mmCIF file of C-alpha atoms in Angstrom:
data_model
loop_
_atom_site.group_PDB
_atom_site.id
_atom_site.type_symbol
_atom_site.label_atom_id
_atom_site.label_comp_id
_atom_site.label_asym_id
_atom_site.label_seq_id
_atom_site.Cartn_x
_atom_site.Cartn_y
_atom_site.Cartn_z
ATOM 1 C CA MET A 1 63.584 88.780 81.118
ATOM 2 C CA PRO A 2 65.033 90.255 84.789
ATOM 3 C CA LEU A 3 66.992 87.430 86.688
ATOM 4 C CA PRO A 4 65.272 86.184 89.791
ATOM 5 C CA ILE A 5 66.742 87.918 92.864
ATOM 6 C CA ASN A 6 67.462 85.722 95.509
ATOM 7 C CA ILE A 7 67.417 86.663 99.341
ATOM 8 C CA PHE A 8 70.286 85.171 101.694
ATOM 9 C CA ASN A 9 69.095 86.324 105.056
ATOM 10 C CA ASP A 10 70.227 83.139 106.893
ATOM 11 C CA ASP A 11 73.855 84.159 107.514
ATOM 12 C CA GLU A 12 75.400 82.815 110.860
ATOM 13 C CA PRO A 13 75.675 85.335 113.475
ATOM 14 C CA VAL A 14 79.184 86.998 113.569
ATOM 15 C CA GLU A 15 81.207 86.035 116.646
ATOM 16 C CA PRO A 16 81.583 88.864 119.399
ATOM 17 C CA THR A 17 84.615 90.735 119.165
ATOM 18 C CA PRO A 18 86.683 91.151 122.080
ATOM 19 C CA LEU A 19 85.842 94.835 122.791
ATOM 20 C CA ASP A 20 82.328 94.323 122.395
ATOM 21 C CA GLY A 21 80.477 95.527 125.675
ATOM 22 C CA VAL A 22 83.705 97.127 127.208
ATOM 23 C CA GLU A 23 82.725 100.398 128.893
ATOM 24 C CA ALA A 24 85.220 103.033 129.319
ATOM 25 C CA THR A 25 85.978 103.858 132.859
ATOM 26 C CA ASN A 26 87.884 106.766 134.846
ATOM 27 C CA ASN A 27 90.260 104.139 136.540
ATOM 28 C CA GLY A 28 93.938 104.808 135.606
ATOM 29 C CA GLU A 29 94.368 105.974 131.883
ATOM 30 C CA HIS A 30 91.513 103.885 130.507
ATOM 31 C CA GLY A 31 88.587 105.872 129.171
ATOM 32 C CA VAL A 32 90.158 109.055 129.718
ATOM 33 C CA LEU A 33 90.485 111.400 126.905
ATOM 34 C CA VAL A 34 93.675 113.513 127.455
ATOM 35 C CA LEU A 35 93.524 117.172 125.750
ATOM 36 C CA LYS A 36 96.414 119.441 126.029
ATOM 37 C CA THR A 37 97.039 122.862 124.225
ATOM 38 C CA HIS A 38 100.086 124.862 123.568
ATOM 39 C CA CYS A 39 99.671 128.449 122.438
ATOM 40 C CA GLU A 40 102.173 130.463 120.511
ATOM 41 C CA HIS A 41 102.099 133.195 123.285
ATOM 42 C CA PRO A 42 102.200 131.787 126.898
ATOM 43 C CA ALA A 43 100.568 135.422 127.730
ATOM 44 C CA ILE A 44 98.964 138.268 126.220
ATOM 45 C CA ALA A 45 98.987 142.006 127.725
ATOM 46 C CA ARG A 46 95.270 142.899 128.564
ATOM 47 C CA ASP A 47 95.703 146.010 126.336
ATOM 48 C CA ALA A 48 97.225 144.453 123.546
ATOM 49 C CA ALA A 49 95.124 143.326 120.656
ATOM 50 C CA LYS A 50 96.034 140.010 118.899
ATOM 51 C CA GLU A 51 93.332 138.540 116.381
ATOM 52 C CA ASN A 52 95.340 135.401 115.401
ATOM 53 C CA PHE A 53 97.588 133.483 116.917
ATOM 54 C CA VAL A 54 98.426 129.642 116.521
ATOM 55 C CA VAL A 55 97.419 126.998 118.908
ATOM 56 C CA LEU A 56 98.643 123.485 119.211
ATOM 57 C CA LEU A 57 96.603 120.903 120.059
ATOM 58 C CA HIS A 58 97.277 117.306 121.306
ATOM 59 C CA VAL A 59 94.629 114.668 121.934
ATOM 60 C CA LYS A 60 95.341 111.368 123.202
ATOM 61 C CA ALA A 61 92.344 108.871 122.628
ATOM 62 C CA PRO A 62 91.441 106.561 125.772
ATOM 63 C CA VAL A 63 92.566 103.332 126.103
ATOM 64 C CA ALA A 64 90.235 100.443 126.167
ATOM 65 C CA ALA A 65 90.397 98.023 129.314
ATOM 66 C CA ALA A 66 90.721 94.962 126.809
ATOM 67 C CA ALA A 67 92.361 96.567 123.474
ATOM 68 C CA GLU A 68 95.445 94.688 123.903
ATOM 69 C CA VAL A 69 95.487 94.046 120.202
ATOM 70 C CA SER A 70 98.905 93.221 118.515
ATOM 71 C CA GLU A 71 99.560 94.504 115.057
ATOM 72 C CA SER A 72 99.457 90.985 113.348
ATOM 73 C CA GLU A 73 95.327 90.609 114.516
ATOM 74 C CA ARG A 74 92.824 91.950 112.060
ATOM 75 C CA ALA A 75 89.346 92.687 111.605
ATOM 76 C CA PRO A 76 86.815 89.865 111.153
ATOM 77 C CA LEU A 77 86.393 89.027 107.567
ATOM 78 C CA ASP A 78 82.828 88.086 105.411
ATOM 79 C CA LEU A 79 84.233 86.322 102.303
ATOM 80 C CA VAL A 80 81.997 84.761 99.113
ATOM 81 C CA THR A 81 84.233 82.668 96.796
ATOM 82 C CA VAL A 82 82.796 82.370 93.669
ATOM 83 C CA LEU A 83 84.005 78.819 91.961
ATOM 84 C CA ASP A 84 83.742 78.169 88.270
ATOM 85 C CA ILE A 85 82.654 74.633 87.828
ATOM 86 C CA SER A 86 82.075 74.568 84.220
ATOM 87 C CA GLY A 87 83.083 71.973 81.692
ATOM 88 C CA SER A 88 86.224 74.056 80.768
ATOM 89 C CA MET A 89 87.532 73.407 84.557
ATOM 90 C CA GLU A 90 87.408 69.677 84.301
ATOM 91 C CA GLY A 91 90.452 67.924 85.275
ATOM 92 C CA PRO A 92 93.446 69.445 86.604
ATOM 93 C CA LYS A 93 92.091 72.885 86.684
ATOM 94 C CA LEU A 94 89.468 71.326 89.100
ATOM 95 C CA GLY A 95 91.931 69.849 91.282
ATOM 96 C CA LEU A 96 94.052 72.970 91.500
ATOM 97 C CA LEU A 97 90.438 74.732 92.562
ATOM 98 C CA LYS A 98 89.539 72.320 95.335
ATOM 99 C CA GLN A 99 93.348 72.502 96.651
ATOM 100 C CA ALA A 100 93.432 76.429 96.666
ATOM 101 C CA MET A 101 89.968 76.495 98.498
ATOM 102 C CA GLY A 102 91.641 74.024 101.121
ATOM 103 C CA PHE A 103 94.194 76.787 101.651
ATOM 104 C CA VAL A 104 91.582 79.349 102.160
ATOM 105 C CA ILE A 105 89.320 77.705 104.343
ATOM 106 C CA ASP A 106 92.394 76.519 106.513
ATOM 107 C CA HIS A 107 93.632 80.286 107.034
ATOM 108 C CA LEU A 108 90.461 81.737 107.856
ATOM 109 C CA GLY A 109 89.692 81.787 111.620
ATOM 110 C CA SER A 110 86.718 81.107 113.798
ATOM 111 C CA HIS A 111 85.475 84.690 113.831
ATOM 112 C CA ASP A 112 85.857 84.991 109.882
ATOM 113 C CA ARG A 113 82.804 83.710 107.775
ATOM 114 C CA LEU A 114 82.799 82.354 104.326
ATOM 115 C CA SER A 115 80.080 81.493 102.041
ATOM 116 C CA ILE A 116 80.752 79.362 98.539
ATOM 117 C CA VAL A 117 79.058 80.149 95.185
ATOM 118 C CA THR A 118 79.403 77.786 92.400
ATOM 119 C CA PHE A 119 78.613 78.455 88.606
ATOM 120 C CA SER A 120 78.514 77.058 85.315
ATOM 121 C CA CYS A 121 75.474 77.727 83.301
ATOM 122 C CA THR A 122 74.008 79.327 86.222
ATOM 123 C CA ALA A 123 75.029 80.195 89.650
ATOM 124 C CA GLN A 124 73.837 78.782 93.222
ATOM 125 C CA ARG A 125 74.908 79.350 96.723
ATOM 126 C CA ILE A 126 75.896 75.920 98.166
ATOM 127 C CA ILE A 127 77.266 77.112 101.728
ATOM 128 C CA ARG A 128 75.897 79.855 103.571
ATOM 129 C CA LEU A 129 77.802 82.348 105.142
ATOM 130 C CA SER A 130 78.884 80.704 108.051
ATOM 131 C CA ARG A 131 81.577 81.080 110.675
ATOM 132 C CA MET A 132 84.883 79.097 110.136
ATOM 133 C CA THR A 133 85.010 77.295 113.259
ATOM 134 C CA ASP A 134 86.281 73.630 113.173
ATOM 135 C CA GLY A 135 82.797 72.150 112.006
ATOM 136 C CA GLY A 136 82.397 75.115 109.863
ATOM 137 C CA LYS A 137 85.628 74.131 108.048
ATOM 138 C CA ALA A 138 84.667 70.718 107.790
ATOM 139 C CA LEU A 139 81.426 71.327 106.170
ATOM 140 C CA ALA A 140 82.982 73.715 103.755
ATOM 141 C CA LYS A 141 85.550 71.582 102.631
ATOM 142 C CA SER A 142 83.141 68.573 102.276
ATOM 143 C CA ALA A 143 81.075 70.818 99.832
ATOM 144 C CA VAL A 144 84.292 71.766 97.749
ATOM 145 C CA GLU A 145 85.540 68.161 97.619
ATOM 146 C CA SER A 146 82.091 67.138 96.198
ATOM 147 C CA LEU A 147 82.258 69.445 92.992
ATOM 148 C CA PHE A 148 82.385 68.388 89.655
ATOM 149 C CA ALA A 149 82.657 70.184 86.391
ATOM 150 C CA GLU A 150 80.186 70.467 83.483
ATOM 151 C CA GLY A 151 78.196 72.910 81.599
ATOM 152 C CA SER A 152 79.280 76.460 80.247
ATOM 153 C CA THR A 153 80.328 79.529 81.911
ATOM 154 C CA ASN A 154 78.484 82.164 83.514
ATOM 155 C CA ILE A 155 80.819 84.365 85.284
ATOM 156 C CA GLY A 156 78.597 87.158 85.469
ATOM 157 C CA ASP A 157 75.761 84.971 87.251
ATOM 158 C CA GLY A 158 78.333 83.878 89.738
ATOM 159 C CA LEU A 159 79.476 87.544 90.876
ATOM 160 C CA ARG A 160 75.608 88.622 90.973
ATOM 161 C CA VAL A 161 74.990 85.710 93.435
ATOM 162 C CA ALA A 162 77.981 86.993 95.499
ATOM 163 C CA VAL A 163 76.464 90.386 95.879
ATOM 164 C CA GLU A 164 73.087 88.794 96.939
ATOM 165 C CA VAL A 165 74.570 87.000 99.436
ATOM 166 C CA LEU A 166 76.374 90.037 100.922
ATOM 167 C CA ASP A 167 73.517 92.217 100.440
ATOM 168 C CA GLY A 168 71.132 89.885 102.294
ATOM 169 C CA ARG A 169 73.232 89.504 105.539
ATOM 170 C CA ARG A 170 71.664 90.275 108.691
ATOM 171 C CA HIS A 171 74.751 90.578 110.519
ATOM 172 C CA LYS A 172 78.086 91.979 109.314
ATOM 173 C CA ASN A 173 81.718 91.475 109.653
ATOM 174 C CA ALA A 174 84.012 94.673 109.678
ATOM 175 C CA VAL A 175 85.285 93.689 106.222
ATOM 176 C CA ALA A 176 83.724 92.147 103.164
ATOM 177 C CA SER A 177 85.417 90.812 99.946
ATOM 178 C CA VAL A 178 84.935 88.237 97.140
ATOM 179 C CA ILE A 179 87.569 86.071 95.176
ATOM 180 C CA LEU A 180 86.632 84.530 91.940
ATOM 181 C CA LEU A 181 88.204 81.087 90.986
ATOM 182 C CA SER A 182 88.116 80.631 87.218
ATOM 183 C CA ASP A 183 89.839 79.968 83.696
ATOM 184 C CA GLY A 184 87.990 83.274 82.766
ATOM 185 C CA GLN A 185 86.335 81.435 79.681
ATOM 186 C CA ASP A 186 82.943 83.238 79.869
ATOM 187 C CA ASN A 187 80.532 82.338 77.327
ATOM 188 C CA HIS A 188 77.366 83.906 78.580
ATOM 189 C CA LEU A 189 78.572 87.214 78.857
ATOM 190 C CA GLY A 190 75.356 89.616 79.377
ATOM 191 C CA GLY A 191 72.976 86.705 80.072
ATOM 192 C CA TYR A 192 73.367 85.491 76.454
ATOM 193 C CA TYR A 193 75.372 82.460 75.158
ATOM 194 C CA VAL A 194 78.472 84.187 73.382
ATOM 195 C CA PRO A 195 80.722 81.648 71.302
ATOM 196 C CA VAL A 196 84.219 81.583 72.742
ATOM 197 C CA GLY A 197 86.359 83.991 71.058
ATOM 198 C CA GLY A 198 83.656 86.401 70.265
ATOM 199 C CA ALA A 199 84.079 89.993 70.519
ATOM 200 C CA LYS A 200 83.365 90.932 74.609
ATOM 201 C CA ASN A 201 82.898 93.783 76.877
ATOM 202 C CA TYR A 202 84.374 92.248 79.925
ATOM 203 C CA ILE A 203 83.126 94.862 81.914
ATOM 204 C CA ASP A 204 79.531 93.807 81.743
ATOM 205 C CA LEU A 205 80.409 90.934 83.778
ATOM 206 C CA VAL A 206 81.020 92.886 87.130
ATOM 207 C CA PRO A 207 77.557 93.863 88.444
ATOM 208 C CA GLN A 208 76.887 97.590 88.939
ATOM 209 C CA SER A 209 77.152 97.342 92.904
ATOM 210 C CA MET A 210 80.694 95.909 92.533
ATOM 211 C CA ARG A 211 82.298 98.485 90.411
ATOM 212 C CA CYS A 212 84.539 101.321 91.606
ATOM 213 C CA ARG A 213 83.130 104.964 91.224
ATOM 214 C CA ASP A 214 85.200 108.032 91.927
ATOM 215 C CA ASP A 215 87.971 105.818 93.695
ATOM 216 C CA ASN A 216 85.271 104.577 95.975
ATOM 217 C CA ARG A 217 84.767 100.620 95.617
ATOM 218 C CA ALA A 218 81.542 99.054 96.626
ATOM 219 C CA LEU A 219 82.840 95.742 96.905
ATOM 220 C CA THR A 220 86.504 94.254 95.940
ATOM 221 C CA VAL A 221 86.953 91.284 93.922
ATOM 222 C CA HIS A 222 90.241 89.469 93.744
ATOM 223 C CA THR A 223 90.342 87.047 90.622
ATOM 224 C CA PHE A 224 92.426 83.978 90.406
ATOM 225 C CA GLY A 225 92.819 82.563 86.822
ATOM 226 C CA PHE A 226 93.392 78.885 86.623
ATOM 227 C CA GLY A 227 95.337 76.995 83.706
ATOM 228 C CA VAL A 228 97.775 78.227 80.984
ATOM 229 C CA ASP A 229 94.733 78.933 78.715
ATOM 230 C CA HIS A 230 92.671 81.223 81.156
ATOM 231 C CA ASP A 231 91.237 84.296 79.891
ATOM 232 C CA ALA A 232 93.782 87.151 81.456
ATOM 233 C CA ALA A 233 91.457 89.928 79.794
ATOM 234 C CA ALA A 234 88.363 88.800 81.613
ATOM 235 C CA MET A 235 90.093 88.224 84.909
ATOM 236 C CA HIS A 236 91.842 91.594 84.735
ATOM 237 C CA ALA A 237 88.864 93.441 83.660
ATOM 238 C CA ILE A 238 86.784 92.039 86.989
ATOM 239 C CA ALA A 239 89.703 93.005 89.336
ATOM 240 C CA GLU A 240 90.400 96.248 87.808
ATOM 241 C CA ALA A 241 86.988 97.395 87.919
ATOM 242 C CA THR A 242 86.533 96.628 91.445
ATOM 243 C CA GLY A 243 89.531 97.426 92.959
ATOM 244 C CA GLY A 244 90.905 94.115 93.667
ATOM 245 C CA THR A 245 94.120 91.670 92.342
ATOM 246 C CA PHE A 246 94.311 89.252 89.751
ATOM 247 C CA SER A 247 96.591 86.410 90.256
ATOM 248 C CA PHE A 248 97.653 83.458 88.482
ATOM 249 C CA ILE A 249 97.573 79.725 89.391
ATOM 250 C CA GLN A 250 99.282 77.780 86.889
ATOM 251 C CA ASN A 251 100.018 74.484 88.589
ATOM 252 C CA HIS A 252 100.132 72.559 92.101
ATOM 253 C CA ALA A 253 103.667 73.874 92.914
ATOM 254 C CA VAL A 254 101.999 77.559 93.164
ATOM 255 C CA VAL A 255 99.210 76.155 95.728
ATOM 256 C CA ARG A 256 102.125 74.634 97.771
ATOM 257 C CA GLU A 257 104.094 77.454 97.780
ATOM 258 C CA LYS A 258 101.255 79.383 99.478
ATOM 259 C CA LYS A 259 100.744 77.119 102.080
ATOM 260 C CA LYS A 260 104.175 78.456 103.605
ATOM 261 C CA THR A 261 102.739 81.902 104.114
ATOM 262 C CA ASN A 262 101.110 82.196 107.324
ATOM 263 C CA ASN A 263 99.004 85.571 107.143
ATOM 264 C CA PRO A 264 97.155 85.190 103.726
ATOM 265 C CA ARG A 265 96.506 88.909 101.997
ATOM 266 C CA LEU A 266 92.986 87.617 101.422
ATOM 267 C CA SER A 267 92.311 88.594 105.072
ATOM 268 C CA ARG A 268 94.154 91.608 104.712
ATOM 269 C CA PRO A 269 92.449 93.586 101.834
ATOM 270 C CA GLU A 270 93.652 96.686 103.028
ATOM 271 C CA ARG A 271 96.777 95.903 102.129
ATOM 272 C CA LYS A 272 96.498 94.663 98.550
ATOM 273 C CA LYS A 273 98.523 95.628 95.660
ATOM 274 C CA LYS A 274 97.427 97.908 92.626
ATOM 275 C CA PRO A 275 94.829 96.414 90.509
ATOM 276 C CA ASN A 276 96.384 96.505 87.622
ATOM 277 C CA LYS A 277 99.291 94.457 88.425
ATOM 278 C CA LEU A 278 99.418 90.744 87.402
ATOM 279 C CA VAL A 279 100.729 89.226 90.445
ATOM 280 C CA SER A 280 101.398 85.300 91.077
ATOM 281 C CA GLY A 281 99.483 83.545 93.889
ATOM 282 C CA PRO A 282 102.272 83.447 96.428
ATOM 283 C CA GLU A 283 102.786 87.235 96.133
ATOM 284 C CA TRP A 284 99.574 88.127 96.242
ATOM 285 C CA LEU A 285 98.860 86.263 99.784
ATOM 286 C CA LYS A 286 102.017 87.409 101.440
#
């Protein structure tokens, strides 16, 4: 029986970027394309025949009037967090998850948008894709703090809903990414209940639209494994299939360490490490 398709087209409009509406002008150097050529031969005799010679072309792009952007700034981000609230996350794991989400929310700017998806037996979106203004952050933190753990674990459904959130957007920021926070102990692989310890093909947890094909990744998923008993094979397989990274959150000290970092890597996906390397939370966020 096919799963129902959700249409999430209620995303909050993106914040205009500093360059929106800027028109190129010919005042000074702004808006001027500078083109210079350097020929191998300054001159060729009129009666001389030469079919091939080298020309060096130098092109300088126009500078936008409002483009004084430092290297530390980045493109706006659309982020979907997929949170495991199944029974296996009850206790310290859920506390760690909430603390980690607080860190994520704190490090998003007003130009970034966040949506929160939770899953146990099934998945649901609890926060629409919203700008992380002060009000947006308060709403997201309140939703996270209200979470409680129960039920079985259906990672595949959580990722499926994350795809639907991003596919349904009316507006789009320059970068989109997904992070999965879970102990990885899935028991609904392929939509059917599978006892813990059963044979699994973890790639089936990843929707087709998320998987890398010919080095072109459709949607990156960064995975965070919670607890010493997390299923590292599942979390690694999901990250590798999507070109993401796999990090391990063992205890509160790891989350506290991340708070010392001012530029979280979750907002800089273009700088992520190779997907087949296990890294700790703090290292991934540097």
